[in-house]
Amino acid sequence: MISEKLKGVILRALALDDYAITEDMLASEVPGWDSLNHIRVLTAVEDAFGIRFKSHEVMRLKNVGELDALVRRKGGA
Amino acid sequence: MIDTLWARWERQATAQPAADAVISWCADAEPVRFTWERLLSAARGAAAGLADLGVRRGDVCGLMMRHTPLFYPLYMGISALGGIPSVLAYPNARLHKDKFIHGLVGMAKRSGLRWLLTERDLESTVRPLVTVTESTVEGLLFPREIDLDIRRTVEIEVSPDGVCLLQHSSGTTGLQKAVALSHRAVLEHVARYGAAIGLRAEDRVASWLPLYHDMGLIAAFHLPLASGIPAVQIDPFEWVSAPRLLLDVIAREKSTLCWLPNFAYNLLATRLREDDAEGIDLSSLRMLINCSEPVRADSHEKFVERFASHGLDARALGACYAMAEATFAVTQTVPGQAAHVLYADRAALSEGRYQPSESREGARACVSSGRVLSGCDVRVVSPSGEPLPDGHVGEIEIRSVSMFEGYRNDEAATHEVLRAGSYASGDYGFRLAGEHYVIGRRKDIIIVAGKNLYPEDIEDAVGQVPGVIAGRVVALGQDDAALGTEIVMVIAETTVERAEEKALKLAILKAGMAIDVTIARVYLAPPRWLIKSSSGKPSRRANKDRLGELMQLEARSA
């Protein structure tokens, strides 16, 4: 399960009131999370968790669960 | 000398067999470099393989594939056979299967699509293309499974006046228009456009642009190929998730030319942090050309500010005005000079004339799209079709030696825009001292990140959401200065209770997703709120002007 904090950050970045975001979900399954907003979401996650992603790290992300795992690996609080 | 694309490519291969032609870039792997010799040899193999499968001269061959090095020889192999390649967008995962196939079937019928070259995992989705009644599609072909390493040459005699490619407008309704271009039009165009940008043998193109779009296909693919200069092609999907890829390519390949839609300037300038910008060197770029959506002065300013310390020459920032119907460019800024910016008085501009603003504060910054290309004629005309003098705003009308001959199998749509050889662009602008400034458009089309969206498609999808009153929806574009592009807004009339509004808004967002449109804002309105136009349909313009009322209404009830 992805962290509540990550879910909250994603929802806020996409201006969604609520949406069930699960770890096996693809960005394309979340309203508003298109390629143009993808970078907006990632920047919001970086700021909220005080971490920095490298380009090559985010390019390999396949689903929300992998983003969650990357945040944890980088010690995101 | 006017010839065919294939003849031109062969001559390039003979003249410089070991030179780079196309470099297919992949983020995680070494790029695949096609020298001219390798590229032509692979294209001959592809032609032989496709001929064995039944592809013949004049066959329209859709290419719907993810970014792959295989694409280039395939496209060229179709051309060697006298076939007509048409690059189609690979469907986004968001797109609803039924909507996608409905649009594709309609498009295929109109364009007379004969073959679809695609990937095995799309097979079940696209199979109805072949099986629907009166289908023109002979079959699906899976190029990854075809033996393309055939040492046999199959080349067909092709007329320079024959159609060399089809480009489709975007849309989901199946009414996408197909622009057919001849070998002559494309080769004439790239020669004249090359002259306008001062193309030279040392030039190198970098591009992440999709090839189903005229900017990607003509500027970043046909122009370099026909001119014998190398082009790096980056996967658009990889680029958008890691925009610095383009900058890496420019630094590594010492690229000199690049075309981008406006939103990309904002994206690169605002999203690339300095700690992720190591090794970026843009000093090789001599032209960075803004095209495909309204050019914004602040986007150029942001970009220059961000990358001046990485070697960017501010004079490289040019612009052009282009459309698939004229093959590509109609106007282009002068190489070595940044696009001119005028600060116009807004009140005067809304009355249809340019007048310099006394201060930049509150003025409308108008960026020039440059001067008219040789072989083109641009007129700014009044509603009655009379040419207007400098500084007066009117519709832009175009004549060009590289004009399309009409939308394929669509006389009505052709007649609407093409009269006596003049193309009515639907764009508004003015000319001043030889420079052209495009400032708006007559059509309600919404341009998001360089992609044209038709409000009718969005209104149709949203109108089917339970709770929305059928036919009582408008979709509108709104400038988003931070993104440097437009966002989509929807106003929908409904009778649902307040408690159900959140769920309804979400359902509307999902209806947008199903046609691959991100709806940024949804406004719900009570029945009979939307103003109708004389046609009886809700008016987009009039209702956009009333948006403030709706926002107040929402704020009061929140």
XYZ file of N, CA and C in Angstrom, chain B residues 414-500:
261
model
N -12.758 20.395 -47.477
C -11.786 21.056 -48.354
C -12.339 22.401 -48.812
N -13.603 22.375 -49.237
C -14.226 23.588 -49.758
C -14.289 24.683 -48.690
N -14.440 24.250 -47.437
C -14.540 25.207 -46.345
C -13.270 26.065 -46.198
N -12.130 25.476 -46.504
C -10.874 26.204 -46.246
C -10.093 26.582 -47.499
N -10.371 25.893 -48.595
C -9.553 26.095 -49.789
C -10.408 26.674 -50.894
N -10.159 27.962 -51.208
C -10.947 28.587 -52.261
C -10.023 29.225 -53.273
N -10.192 28.817 -54.511
C -9.368 29.324 -55.615
C -7.883 29.260 -55.245
N -7.495 28.168 -54.635
C -6.072 27.974 -54.332
C -5.591 28.679 -53.079
N -6.485 29.445 -52.428
C -6.090 30.133 -51.194
C -6.591 29.341 -49.991
N -5.741 29.213 -49.012
C -6.125 28.481 -47.810
C -6.480 29.468 -46.699
N -7.725 29.364 -46.215
C -8.163 30.230 -45.114
C -7.751 29.550 -43.816
N -6.780 30.146 -43.121
C -6.163 29.452 -41.980
C -7.060 29.409 -40.746
N -7.977 30.381 -40.637
C -8.767 30.457 -39.398
C -7.998 31.146 -38.284
N -6.758 31.560 -38.562
C -5.964 32.272 -37.558
C -6.047 33.770 -37.815
N -5.978 34.544 -36.738
C -5.978 36.000 -36.847
C -4.589 36.552 -36.555
N -4.240 37.607 -37.254
C -2.951 38.227 -36.981
C -2.798 39.501 -37.763
N -1.604 40.077 -37.692
C -1.307 41.266 -38.485
C 0.131 41.198 -38.976
N 0.415 42.048 -39.955
C 1.756 42.110 -40.525
C 2.306 43.494 -40.231
N 3.579 43.579 -39.953
C 4.207 44.884 -39.750
C 5.646 44.781 -40.231
N 6.006 45.634 -41.157
C 7.370 45.683 -41.704
C 7.867 44.301 -42.105
N 6.995 43.551 -42.757
C 7.402 42.246 -43.289
C 7.349 41.106 -42.289
N 7.097 41.435 -41.013
C 7.015 40.384 -39.990
C 5.541 40.054 -39.726
N 5.297 38.802 -39.385
C 3.922 38.350 -39.185
C 3.675 37.971 -37.724
N 2.582 38.474 -37.195
C 2.250 38.246 -35.788
C 0.889 37.554 -35.716
N 0.884 36.336 -35.229
C -0.375 35.586 -35.120
C -0.884 35.794 -33.698
N -2.109 36.297 -33.553
C -2.548 36.651 -32.195
C -3.803 35.931 -31.718
N -4.461 35.184 -32.580
C -5.668 34.491 -32.121
C -6.208 33.595 -33.215
N -7.378 33.021 -32.984
C -7.950 32.169 -34.020
C -9.471 32.230 -34.020
N -9.995 32.082 -35.200
C -11.443 32.130 -35.385
C -12.068 30.841 -34.876
N -11.392 29.744 -35.126
C -11.939 28.445 -34.735
C -11.816 28.267 -33.223
N -12.682 27.454 -32.658
C -12.671 27.240 -31.221
C -11.705 26.144 -30.788
N -10.863 25.746 -31.694
C -9.905 24.684 -31.403
C -9.098 25.032 -30.131
N -8.785 24.013 -29.334
C -7.986 24.233 -28.125
C -6.626 23.580 -28.375
N -5.554 24.308 -28.138
C -4.232 23.726 -28.390
C -3.525 23.491 -27.058
N -3.398 22.222 -26.703
C -2.750 21.857 -25.442
C -1.429 21.179 -25.774
N -0.357 21.803 -25.356
C 0.990 21.260 -25.578
C 1.209 20.891 -27.044
N 0.783 21.765 -27.921
C 1.018 21.555 -29.345
C 0.020 20.623 -30.010
N -0.890 20.054 -29.217
C -1.854 19.112 -29.782
C -3.200 19.815 -29.942
N -3.778 19.703 -31.121
C -5.074 20.330 -31.366
C -6.197 19.478 -30.794
N -7.045 20.102 -29.999
C -8.217 19.387 -29.464
C -9.464 20.083 -29.996
N -10.450 19.290 -30.353
C -11.683 19.862 -30.875
C -12.722 19.879 -29.762
N -13.256 21.062 -29.441
C -14.214 21.135 -28.324
C -15.415 20.213 -28.533
N -15.789 20.011 -29.795
C -16.940 19.133 -30.078
C -16.711 17.718 -29.514
N -15.484 17.212 -29.663
C -15.165 15.866 -29.161
C -15.356 15.803 -27.650
N -14.880 16.847 -26.982
C -14.936 16.871 -25.513
C -16.393 17.029 -25.060
N -17.119 17.919 -25.739
C -18.528 18.153 -25.371
C -19.356 16.890 -25.579
N -19.051 16.180 -26.641
C -19.769 14.936 -26.931
C -19.522 13.904 -25.827
N -18.263 13.773 -25.415
C -17.922 12.785 -24.381
C -18.540 13.174 -23.041
N -18.464 14.453 -22.697
C -18.988 14.907 -21.396
C -20.521 14.853 -21.395
N -21.118 15.139 -22.546
C -22.578 15.129 -22.658
C -23.195 13.759 -22.393
N -22.373 12.721 -22.483
C -22.895 11.366 -22.243
C -22.784 10.928 -20.789
N -22.218 11.783 -19.949
C -22.067 11.423 -18.534
C -23.435 11.551 -17.841
N -23.901 10.489 -17.169
C -25.187 10.586 -16.475
C -25.162 11.726 -15.452
N -26.175 12.568 -15.505
C -26.227 13.717 -14.598
C -25.990 15.015 -15.349
N -25.320 14.910 -16.521
C -25.103 16.101 -17.345
C -26.271 16.179 -18.323
N -26.817 17.371 -18.500
C -27.933 17.510 -19.430
C -27.377 17.440 -20.858
N -27.885 16.491 -21.618
C -27.351 16.240 -22.963
C -27.386 17.506 -23.802
N -26.312 17.763 -24.500
C -26.243 18.921 -25.388
C -26.007 20.232 -24.677
N -25.903 20.169 -23.356
C -25.747 21.413 -22.597
C -24.364 21.459 -21.943
N -23.369 21.402 -22.781
C -21.982 21.386 -22.323
C -21.164 22.277 -23.257
N -20.240 23.039 -22.699
C -19.248 23.672 -23.570
C -17.848 23.360 -23.040
N -16.929 23.167 -23.984
C -15.518 22.954 -23.650
C -14.747 24.161 -24.163
N -13.877 24.662 -23.328
C -13.158 25.893 -23.654
C -11.678 25.750 -23.345
N -10.879 26.527 -24.061
C -9.450 26.575 -23.737
C -9.165 27.831 -22.951
N -8.226 27.739 -22.037
C -7.836 28.942 -21.301
C -6.319 28.973 -21.203
N -5.751 30.151 -21.441
C -4.298 30.289 -21.348
C -3.824 29.973 -19.944
N -2.728 29.236 -19.861
C -2.086 29.009 -18.578
C -0.642 29.485 -18.739
N -0.375 30.681 -18.213
C 0.939 31.292 -18.438
C 2.055 30.454 -17.819
N 1.785 29.818 -16.689
C 2.842 29.038 -16.036
C 3.234 27.829 -16.874
N 2.244 27.197 -17.494
C 2.527 26.023 -18.321
C 2.961 26.423 -19.725
N 2.619 27.644 -20.121
C 2.976 28.092 -21.472
C 2.127 27.444 -22.539
N 0.927 26.996 -22.161
C 0.017 26.401 -23.132
C -1.411 26.640 -22.646
N -2.374 25.979 -23.281
C -3.752 26.136 -22.831
C -4.154 24.945 -21.963
N -5.159 25.182 -21.126
C -5.760 24.078 -20.385
C -7.230 23.981 -20.812
N -7.838 22.832 -20.560
C -9.223 22.612 -20.981
C -10.166 22.828 -19.806
N -11.193 23.617 -20.043
C -12.239 23.808 -19.041
C -13.556 23.323 -19.625
N -14.421 22.862 -18.741
C -15.735 22.406 -19.193
C -16.808 23.068 -18.335
N -17.850 23.570 -18.968
C -19.037 24.020 -18.224
C -20.162 23.065 -18.615
N -20.788 22.443 -17.629
C -21.853 21.485 -17.921
C -23.077 21.821 -17.076
N -24.225 21.795 -17.711
C -25.472 21.996 -16.961
C -25.892 20.678 -16.328
N -26.429 20.775 -15.121
C -26.838 19.555 -14.432
C -28.015 19.844 -13.495
N -28.699 18.768 -13.131
C -29.775 18.905 -12.144
C -29.430 18.142 -10.872
N -28.204 17.609 -10.790
C -27.900 16.782 -9.614
C -27.863 17.648 -8.351
N -28.065 16.974 -7.219
C -28.041 17.664 -5.927
C -26.611 18.060 -5.576
N -26.502 19.033 -4.686
C -25.172 19.482 -4.260
C -24.284 18.328 -3.799
N -24.876 17.409 -3.037
C -24.078 16.321 -2.467
C -23.478 15.423 -3.540
N -24.073 15.446 -4.720
C -23.579 14.555 -5.787
C -22.620 15.267 -6.743
